[in-house]
Tab-separated table of C-alpha atoms in Angstrom:
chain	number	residue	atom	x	y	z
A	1	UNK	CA	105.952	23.467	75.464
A	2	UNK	CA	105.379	19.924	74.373
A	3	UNK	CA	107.434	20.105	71.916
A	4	UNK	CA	110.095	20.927	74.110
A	5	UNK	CA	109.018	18.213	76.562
A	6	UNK	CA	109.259	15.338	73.499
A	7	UNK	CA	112.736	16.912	72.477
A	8	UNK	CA	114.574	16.826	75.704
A	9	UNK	CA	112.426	13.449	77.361
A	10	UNK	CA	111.117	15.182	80.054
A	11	UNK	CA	107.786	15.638	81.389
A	12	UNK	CA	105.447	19.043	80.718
A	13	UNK	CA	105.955	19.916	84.265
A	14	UNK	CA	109.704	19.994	83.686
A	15	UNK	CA	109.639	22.604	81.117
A	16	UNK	CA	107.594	24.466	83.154
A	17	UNK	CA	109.832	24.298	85.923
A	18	UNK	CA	113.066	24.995	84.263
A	19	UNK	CA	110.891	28.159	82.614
A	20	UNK	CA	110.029	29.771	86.015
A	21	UNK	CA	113.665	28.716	87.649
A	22	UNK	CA	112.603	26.230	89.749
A	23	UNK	CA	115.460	24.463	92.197
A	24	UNK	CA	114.578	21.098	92.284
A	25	UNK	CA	115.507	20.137	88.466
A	26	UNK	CA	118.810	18.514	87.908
A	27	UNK	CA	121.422	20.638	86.083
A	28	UNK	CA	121.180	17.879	83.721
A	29	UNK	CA	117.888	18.528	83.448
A	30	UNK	CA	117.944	21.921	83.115
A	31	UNK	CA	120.539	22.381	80.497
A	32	UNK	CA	118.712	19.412	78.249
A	33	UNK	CA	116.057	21.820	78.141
A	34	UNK	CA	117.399	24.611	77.644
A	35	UNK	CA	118.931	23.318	74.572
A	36	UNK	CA	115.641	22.152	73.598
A	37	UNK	CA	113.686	25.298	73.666
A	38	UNK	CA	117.087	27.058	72.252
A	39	UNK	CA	116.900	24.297	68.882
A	40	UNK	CA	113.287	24.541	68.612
A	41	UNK	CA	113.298	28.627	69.077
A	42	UNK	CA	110.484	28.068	71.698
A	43	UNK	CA	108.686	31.328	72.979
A	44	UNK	CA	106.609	31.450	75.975
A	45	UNK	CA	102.868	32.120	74.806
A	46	UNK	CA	102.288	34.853	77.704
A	47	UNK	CA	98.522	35.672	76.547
A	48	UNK	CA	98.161	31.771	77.343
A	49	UNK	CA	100.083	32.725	80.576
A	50	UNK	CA	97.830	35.126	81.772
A	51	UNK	CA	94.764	33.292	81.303
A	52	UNK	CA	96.217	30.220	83.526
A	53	UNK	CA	97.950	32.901	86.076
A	54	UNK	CA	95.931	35.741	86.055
A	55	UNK	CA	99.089	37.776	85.733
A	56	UNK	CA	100.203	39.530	83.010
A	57	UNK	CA	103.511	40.091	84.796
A	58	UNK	CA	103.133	43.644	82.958
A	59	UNK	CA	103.230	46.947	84.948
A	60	UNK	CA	101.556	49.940	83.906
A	61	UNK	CA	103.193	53.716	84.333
A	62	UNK	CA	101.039	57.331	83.746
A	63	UNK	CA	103.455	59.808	83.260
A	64	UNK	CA	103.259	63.371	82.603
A	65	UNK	CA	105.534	65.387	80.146
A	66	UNK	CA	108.526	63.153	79.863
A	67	UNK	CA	110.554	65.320	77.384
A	68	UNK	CA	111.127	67.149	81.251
A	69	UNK	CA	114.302	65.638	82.659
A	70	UNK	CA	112.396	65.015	86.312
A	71	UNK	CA	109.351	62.570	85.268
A	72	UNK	CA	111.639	61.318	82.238
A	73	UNK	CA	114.680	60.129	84.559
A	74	UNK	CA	111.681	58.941	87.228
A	75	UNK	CA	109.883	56.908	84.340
A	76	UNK	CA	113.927	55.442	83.365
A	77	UNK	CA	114.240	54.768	87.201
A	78	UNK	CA	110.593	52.939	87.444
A	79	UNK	CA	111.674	50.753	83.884
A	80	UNK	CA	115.009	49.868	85.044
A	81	UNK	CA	113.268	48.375	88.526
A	82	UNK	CA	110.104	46.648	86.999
A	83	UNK	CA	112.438	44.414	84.738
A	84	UNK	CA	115.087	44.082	87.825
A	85	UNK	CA	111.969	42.250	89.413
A	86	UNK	CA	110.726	40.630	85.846
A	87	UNK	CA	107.981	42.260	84.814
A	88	UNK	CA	107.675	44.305	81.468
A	89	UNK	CA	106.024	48.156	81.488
A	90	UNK	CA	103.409	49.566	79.431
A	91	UNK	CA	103.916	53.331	79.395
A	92	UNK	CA	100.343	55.810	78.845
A	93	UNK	CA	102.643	59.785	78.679
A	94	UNK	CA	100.093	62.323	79.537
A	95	UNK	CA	100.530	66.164	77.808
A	96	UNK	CA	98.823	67.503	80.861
A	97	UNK	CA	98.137	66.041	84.320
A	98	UNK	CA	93.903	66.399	84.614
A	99	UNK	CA	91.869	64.387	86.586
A	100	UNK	CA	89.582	62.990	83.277
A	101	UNK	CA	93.294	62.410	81.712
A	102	UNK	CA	94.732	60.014	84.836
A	103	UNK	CA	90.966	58.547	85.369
A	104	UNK	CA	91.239	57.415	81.430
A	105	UNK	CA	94.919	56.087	81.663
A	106	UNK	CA	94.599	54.202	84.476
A	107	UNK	CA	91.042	52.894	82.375
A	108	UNK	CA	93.321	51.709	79.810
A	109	UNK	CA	95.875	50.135	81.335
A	110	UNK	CA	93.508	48.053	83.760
A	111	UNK	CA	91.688	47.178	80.450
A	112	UNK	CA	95.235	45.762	79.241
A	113	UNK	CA	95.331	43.803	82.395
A	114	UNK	CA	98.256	45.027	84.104
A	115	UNK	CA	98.861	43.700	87.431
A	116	UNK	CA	99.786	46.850	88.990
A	117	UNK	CA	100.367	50.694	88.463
A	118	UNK	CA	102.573	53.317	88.883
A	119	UNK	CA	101.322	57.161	88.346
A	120	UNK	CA	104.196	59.942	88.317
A	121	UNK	CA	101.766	62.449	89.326
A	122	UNK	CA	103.980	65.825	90.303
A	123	UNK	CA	100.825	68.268	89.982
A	124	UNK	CA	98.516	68.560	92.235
A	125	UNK	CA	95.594	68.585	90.049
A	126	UNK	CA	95.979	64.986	89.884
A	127	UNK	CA	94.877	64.828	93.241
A	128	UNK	CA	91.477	64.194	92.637
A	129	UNK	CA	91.864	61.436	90.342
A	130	UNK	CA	94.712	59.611	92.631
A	131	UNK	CA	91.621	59.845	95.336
A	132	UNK	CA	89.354	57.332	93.320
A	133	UNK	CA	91.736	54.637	91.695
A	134	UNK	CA	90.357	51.224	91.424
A	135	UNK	CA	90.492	49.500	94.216
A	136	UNK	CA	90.924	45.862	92.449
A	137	UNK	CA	94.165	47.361	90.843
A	138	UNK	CA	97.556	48.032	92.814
A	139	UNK	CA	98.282	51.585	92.676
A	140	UNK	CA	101.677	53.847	94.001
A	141	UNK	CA	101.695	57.615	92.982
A	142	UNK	CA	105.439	59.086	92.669
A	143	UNK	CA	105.020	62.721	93.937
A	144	UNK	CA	101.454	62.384	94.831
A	145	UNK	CA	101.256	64.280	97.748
A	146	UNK	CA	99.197	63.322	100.543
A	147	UNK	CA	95.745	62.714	98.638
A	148	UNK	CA	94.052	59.718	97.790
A	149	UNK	CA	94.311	56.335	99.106
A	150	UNK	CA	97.386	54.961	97.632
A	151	UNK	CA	100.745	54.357	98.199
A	152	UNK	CA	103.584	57.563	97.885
A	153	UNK	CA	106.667	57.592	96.610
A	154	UNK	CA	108.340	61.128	96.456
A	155	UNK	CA	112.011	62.870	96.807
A	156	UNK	CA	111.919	65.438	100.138
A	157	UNK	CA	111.574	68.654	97.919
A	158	UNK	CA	112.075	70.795	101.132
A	159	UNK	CA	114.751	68.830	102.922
A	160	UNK	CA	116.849	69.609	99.106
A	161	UNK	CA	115.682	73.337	99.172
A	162	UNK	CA	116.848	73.856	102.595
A	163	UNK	CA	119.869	72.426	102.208
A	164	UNK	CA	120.617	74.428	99.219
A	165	UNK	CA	119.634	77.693	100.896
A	166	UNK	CA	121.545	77.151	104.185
A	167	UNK	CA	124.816	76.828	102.208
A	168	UNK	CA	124.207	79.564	100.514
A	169	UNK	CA	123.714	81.663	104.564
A	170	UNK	CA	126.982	79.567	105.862
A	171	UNK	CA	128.644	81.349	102.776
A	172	UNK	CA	127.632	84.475	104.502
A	173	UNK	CA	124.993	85.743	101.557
A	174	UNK	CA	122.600	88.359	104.039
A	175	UNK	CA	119.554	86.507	101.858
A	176	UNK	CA	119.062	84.290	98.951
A	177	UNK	CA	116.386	85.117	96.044
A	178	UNK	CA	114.554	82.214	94.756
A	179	UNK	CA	113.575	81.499	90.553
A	180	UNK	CA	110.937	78.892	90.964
A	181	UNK	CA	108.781	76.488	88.812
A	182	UNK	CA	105.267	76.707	87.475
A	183	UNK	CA	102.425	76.891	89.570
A	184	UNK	CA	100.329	73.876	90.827
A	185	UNK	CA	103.656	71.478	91.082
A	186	UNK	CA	104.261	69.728	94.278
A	187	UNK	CA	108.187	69.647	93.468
A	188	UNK	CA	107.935	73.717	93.855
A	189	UNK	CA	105.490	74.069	96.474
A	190	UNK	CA	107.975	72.103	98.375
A	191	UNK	CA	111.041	73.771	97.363
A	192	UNK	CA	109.561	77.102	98.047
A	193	UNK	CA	108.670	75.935	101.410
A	194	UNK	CA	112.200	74.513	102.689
A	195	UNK	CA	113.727	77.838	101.041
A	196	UNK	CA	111.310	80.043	103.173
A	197	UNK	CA	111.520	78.164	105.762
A	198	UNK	CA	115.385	78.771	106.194
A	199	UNK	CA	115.164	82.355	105.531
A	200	UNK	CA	112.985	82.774	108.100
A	201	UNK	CA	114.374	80.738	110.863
A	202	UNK	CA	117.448	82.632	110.113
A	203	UNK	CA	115.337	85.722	110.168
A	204	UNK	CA	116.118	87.058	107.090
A	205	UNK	CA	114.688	89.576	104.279
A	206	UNK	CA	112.259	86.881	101.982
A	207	UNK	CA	112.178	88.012	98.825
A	208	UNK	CA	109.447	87.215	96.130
A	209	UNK	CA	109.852	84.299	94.051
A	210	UNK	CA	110.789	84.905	90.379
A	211	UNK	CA	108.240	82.645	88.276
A	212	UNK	CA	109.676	80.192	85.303
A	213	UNK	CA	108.374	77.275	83.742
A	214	UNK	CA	111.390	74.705	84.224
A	215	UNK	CA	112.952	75.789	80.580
A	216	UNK	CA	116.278	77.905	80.378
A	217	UNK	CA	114.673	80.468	78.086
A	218	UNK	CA	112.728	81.354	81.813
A	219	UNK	CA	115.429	81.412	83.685
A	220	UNK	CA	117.535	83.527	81.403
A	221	UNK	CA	114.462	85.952	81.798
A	222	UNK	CA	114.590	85.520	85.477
A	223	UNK	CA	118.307	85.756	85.518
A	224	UNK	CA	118.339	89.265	83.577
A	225	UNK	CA	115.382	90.557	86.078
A	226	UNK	CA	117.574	89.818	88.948
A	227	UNK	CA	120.982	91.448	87.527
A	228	UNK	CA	118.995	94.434	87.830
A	229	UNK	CA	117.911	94.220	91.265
A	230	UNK	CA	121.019	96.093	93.720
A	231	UNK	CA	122.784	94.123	96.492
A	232	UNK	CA	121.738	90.536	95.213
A	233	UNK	CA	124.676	87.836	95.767
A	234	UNK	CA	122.881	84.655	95.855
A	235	UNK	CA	119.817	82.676	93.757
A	236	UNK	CA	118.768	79.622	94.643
A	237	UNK	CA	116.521	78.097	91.629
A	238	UNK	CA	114.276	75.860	91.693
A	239	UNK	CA	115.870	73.496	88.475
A	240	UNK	CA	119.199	73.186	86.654
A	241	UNK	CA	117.691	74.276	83.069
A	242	UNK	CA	116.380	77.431	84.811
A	243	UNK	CA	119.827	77.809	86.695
A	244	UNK	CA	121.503	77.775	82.770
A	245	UNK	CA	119.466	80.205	81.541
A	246	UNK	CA	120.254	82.775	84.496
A	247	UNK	CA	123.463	82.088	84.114
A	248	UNK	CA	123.761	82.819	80.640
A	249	UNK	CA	121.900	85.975	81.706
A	250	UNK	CA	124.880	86.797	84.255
A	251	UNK	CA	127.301	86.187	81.799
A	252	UNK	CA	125.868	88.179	79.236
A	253	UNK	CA	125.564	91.536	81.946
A	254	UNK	CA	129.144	90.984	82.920
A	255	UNK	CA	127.867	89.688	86.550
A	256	UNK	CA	130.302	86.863	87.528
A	257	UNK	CA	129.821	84.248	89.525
A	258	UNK	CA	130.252	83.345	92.023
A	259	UNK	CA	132.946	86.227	92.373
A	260	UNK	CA	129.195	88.465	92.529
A	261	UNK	CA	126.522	86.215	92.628
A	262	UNK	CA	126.741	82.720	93.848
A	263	UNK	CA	123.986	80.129	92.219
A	264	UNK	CA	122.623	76.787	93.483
A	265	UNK	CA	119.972	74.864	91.311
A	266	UNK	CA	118.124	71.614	92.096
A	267	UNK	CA	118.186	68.031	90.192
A	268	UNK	CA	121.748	67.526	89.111
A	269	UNK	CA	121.516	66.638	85.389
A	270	UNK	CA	124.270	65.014	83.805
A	271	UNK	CA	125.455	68.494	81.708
A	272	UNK	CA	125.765	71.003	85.304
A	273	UNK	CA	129.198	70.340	86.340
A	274	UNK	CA	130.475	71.141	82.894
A	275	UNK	CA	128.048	74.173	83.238
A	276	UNK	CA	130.627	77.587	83.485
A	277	UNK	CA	131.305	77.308	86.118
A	278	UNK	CA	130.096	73.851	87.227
A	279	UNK	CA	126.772	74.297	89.079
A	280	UNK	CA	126.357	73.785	93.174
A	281	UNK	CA	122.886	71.583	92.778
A	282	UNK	CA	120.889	69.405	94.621
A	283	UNK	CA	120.765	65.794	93.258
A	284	UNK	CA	117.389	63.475	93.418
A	285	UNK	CA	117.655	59.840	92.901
A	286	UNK	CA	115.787	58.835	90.535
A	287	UNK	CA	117.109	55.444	90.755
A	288	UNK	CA	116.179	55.427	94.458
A	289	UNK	CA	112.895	56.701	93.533
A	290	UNK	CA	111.805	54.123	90.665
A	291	UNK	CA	113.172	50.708	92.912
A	292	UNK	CA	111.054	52.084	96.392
A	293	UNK	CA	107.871	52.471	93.660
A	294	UNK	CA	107.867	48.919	92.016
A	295	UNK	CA	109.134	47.486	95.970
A	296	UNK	CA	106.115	49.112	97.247
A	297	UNK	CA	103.922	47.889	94.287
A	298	UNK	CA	104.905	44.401	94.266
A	299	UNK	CA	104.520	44.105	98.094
A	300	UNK	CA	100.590	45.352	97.810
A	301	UNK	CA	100.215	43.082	94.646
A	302	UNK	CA	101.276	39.963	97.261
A	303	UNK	CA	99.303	41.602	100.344
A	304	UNK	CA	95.767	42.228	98.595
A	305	UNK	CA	93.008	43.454	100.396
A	306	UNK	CA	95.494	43.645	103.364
A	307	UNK	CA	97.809	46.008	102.159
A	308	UNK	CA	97.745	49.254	104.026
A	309	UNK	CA	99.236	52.303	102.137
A	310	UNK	CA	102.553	53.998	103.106
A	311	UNK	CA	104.904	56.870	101.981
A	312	UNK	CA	108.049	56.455	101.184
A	313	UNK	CA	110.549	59.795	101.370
A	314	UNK	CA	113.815	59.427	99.321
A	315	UNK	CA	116.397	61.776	100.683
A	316	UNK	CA	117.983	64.176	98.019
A	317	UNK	CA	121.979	65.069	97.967
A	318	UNK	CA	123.858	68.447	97.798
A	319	UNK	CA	126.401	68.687	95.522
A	320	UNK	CA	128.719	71.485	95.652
A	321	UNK	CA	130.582	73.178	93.087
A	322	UNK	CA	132.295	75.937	91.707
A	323	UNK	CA	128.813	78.145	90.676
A	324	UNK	CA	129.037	79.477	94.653
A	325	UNK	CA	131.718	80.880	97.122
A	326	UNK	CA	131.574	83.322	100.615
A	327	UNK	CA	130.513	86.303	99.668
A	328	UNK	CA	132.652	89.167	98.953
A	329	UNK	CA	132.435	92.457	101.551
């Protein structure tokens, strides 16, 4: 930096105003300095940064299973935000969400010294771990459910199962069967409940869930399990991989849809509406979802010890296609 400050005739100070984007330097100024760090191929020394600062201006992220589009799309969303507002992300992916497996993450990347964290924590057995984060370290859970003392970001699971089910009713379906997603996920727990929930306000037959595990190969399973079943015309499942696999399983049984079974899923990936046929879904924005967890994060970095945590609900969207239609008497 004093290099830079002897090439353009300025003062330290100057440099480090024209680095952070100060106003009050002339344009003059500015651009004289510019060119000097530009010539001289200056790099901020950011380890020398954070020892002046006390801010890393990185952001840590625990994750969970990101080859999964949901906590992969969520981690894109949380990136794409945390550089928005300037800050650089060190990632820690998880294989499985345990309480020993957050408590060590979020070890490490306080031990990094990032100035805040994000954990996408979608199962609940996280919980316990969420309930005992360090309290010198910023912390917002993404689908954290209600435990622990930090901040929530989530997507309202039930609002998108209920919305999925009721169209599925207005299209005159006597009851809708439901494949759902593994056990101990707050996503499904939720999107079981909003499904129920409409059945039985409606006060119809509700049918046992079908279990799957998110992948198509479970919903293919699911899908050939409820070809079998008599008088079924409408499946609402709990993710789109799940919904291509059943319909693949349709298809394969000579069951069309939706002339015979109409089929909503949930998430909206990029491939459903060239699914055949395009797929009625749910979308979650992910987008939505990563910008509300770093807003929340960098407003309790600035608060402190005066912070008090708060949940933040991003509303999902239907989206409806060709996969359902009124049912056929």
């Amino acid at each position: 930096m004093a290099d830079v400050a002897t090439k353009a005739g300025v003062s330290h100070q100057t440099v480090s105003r024209v680095l952070n984007d100060h106003p009050n330097v002339r344009a003059e100024t500015r651009a004289r300095v510019l060119a000097a760090i530009h010539e001289l191929g200056y790099r901020r020394n950011m380890v020398a940064r954070a020892l002046v600062t006390r801010h890393t201006r990185t952001l840590g992220v625990v994750s969970f299973d990101t080859t999964l589009y949901g906590p992969a799309s969520t981690v894109y969303g949380i990136e794409q935000a945390a550089r928005s507002a300037g800050y650089f992300v060190s990632m820690v992916s998880l294989k499985t969400i345990d309480t020993a497996g957050v408590r060590d993450a979020l070890g490490y990347l306080a031990e990094q010294g990032v100035d805040g964290i994000v954990v996408v924590a979608p199962q609940r057995s996280a919980a316990p771990a969420l309930a005992d984060v360090p309290t010198d370290i910023p912390v917002v859970a993404v689908e954290g459910g209600h435990s622990g003392d930090v901040s929530v970001v989530s997507v309202d699971q039930v609002h998108g199962a209920r919305l999925a089910t009721r169209h599925l009713l207005d299209l005159g379906h006597e009851t809708v069967w439901h494949i759902g997603g593994p056990p101990d996920w707050l996503e499904v727990e939720g999107r079981i409940e909003g499904w129920r929930d409409v059945l039985a306000a409606a006060g119809r037959p509700i049918p046992e869930p079908l279990p799957g595990d998110w992948s198509p190969r479970s919903g293919y399973q699911a899908g050939l399990r409820l070809a079998a079943v008599p008088g079924i015309t409408a499946v609402f499942v709990a993710n789109d991989q799940m919904a291509l696999g059943a319909l693949r399983a349709f298809a394969e049984l000579g069951v069309r849809v939706p002339e015979q079974i109409s089929i909503v899923g949930f998430d909206d990936i990029p491939e459903s509406e060239f699914f055949t046929p395009p797929l009625t879904t749910v979308r979650q924005d992910f987008g939505a979802v990563g910008r509300w967890s770093i807003e929340l994060l960098l407003r309790q970095m600035e608060a402190g010890a005066e912070w008090s945590h708060e949940r933040h609900v991003v509303p999902p969207r239907f989206v409806a296609r060709a996969s359902t239609a009124p049912v056929h008497t």
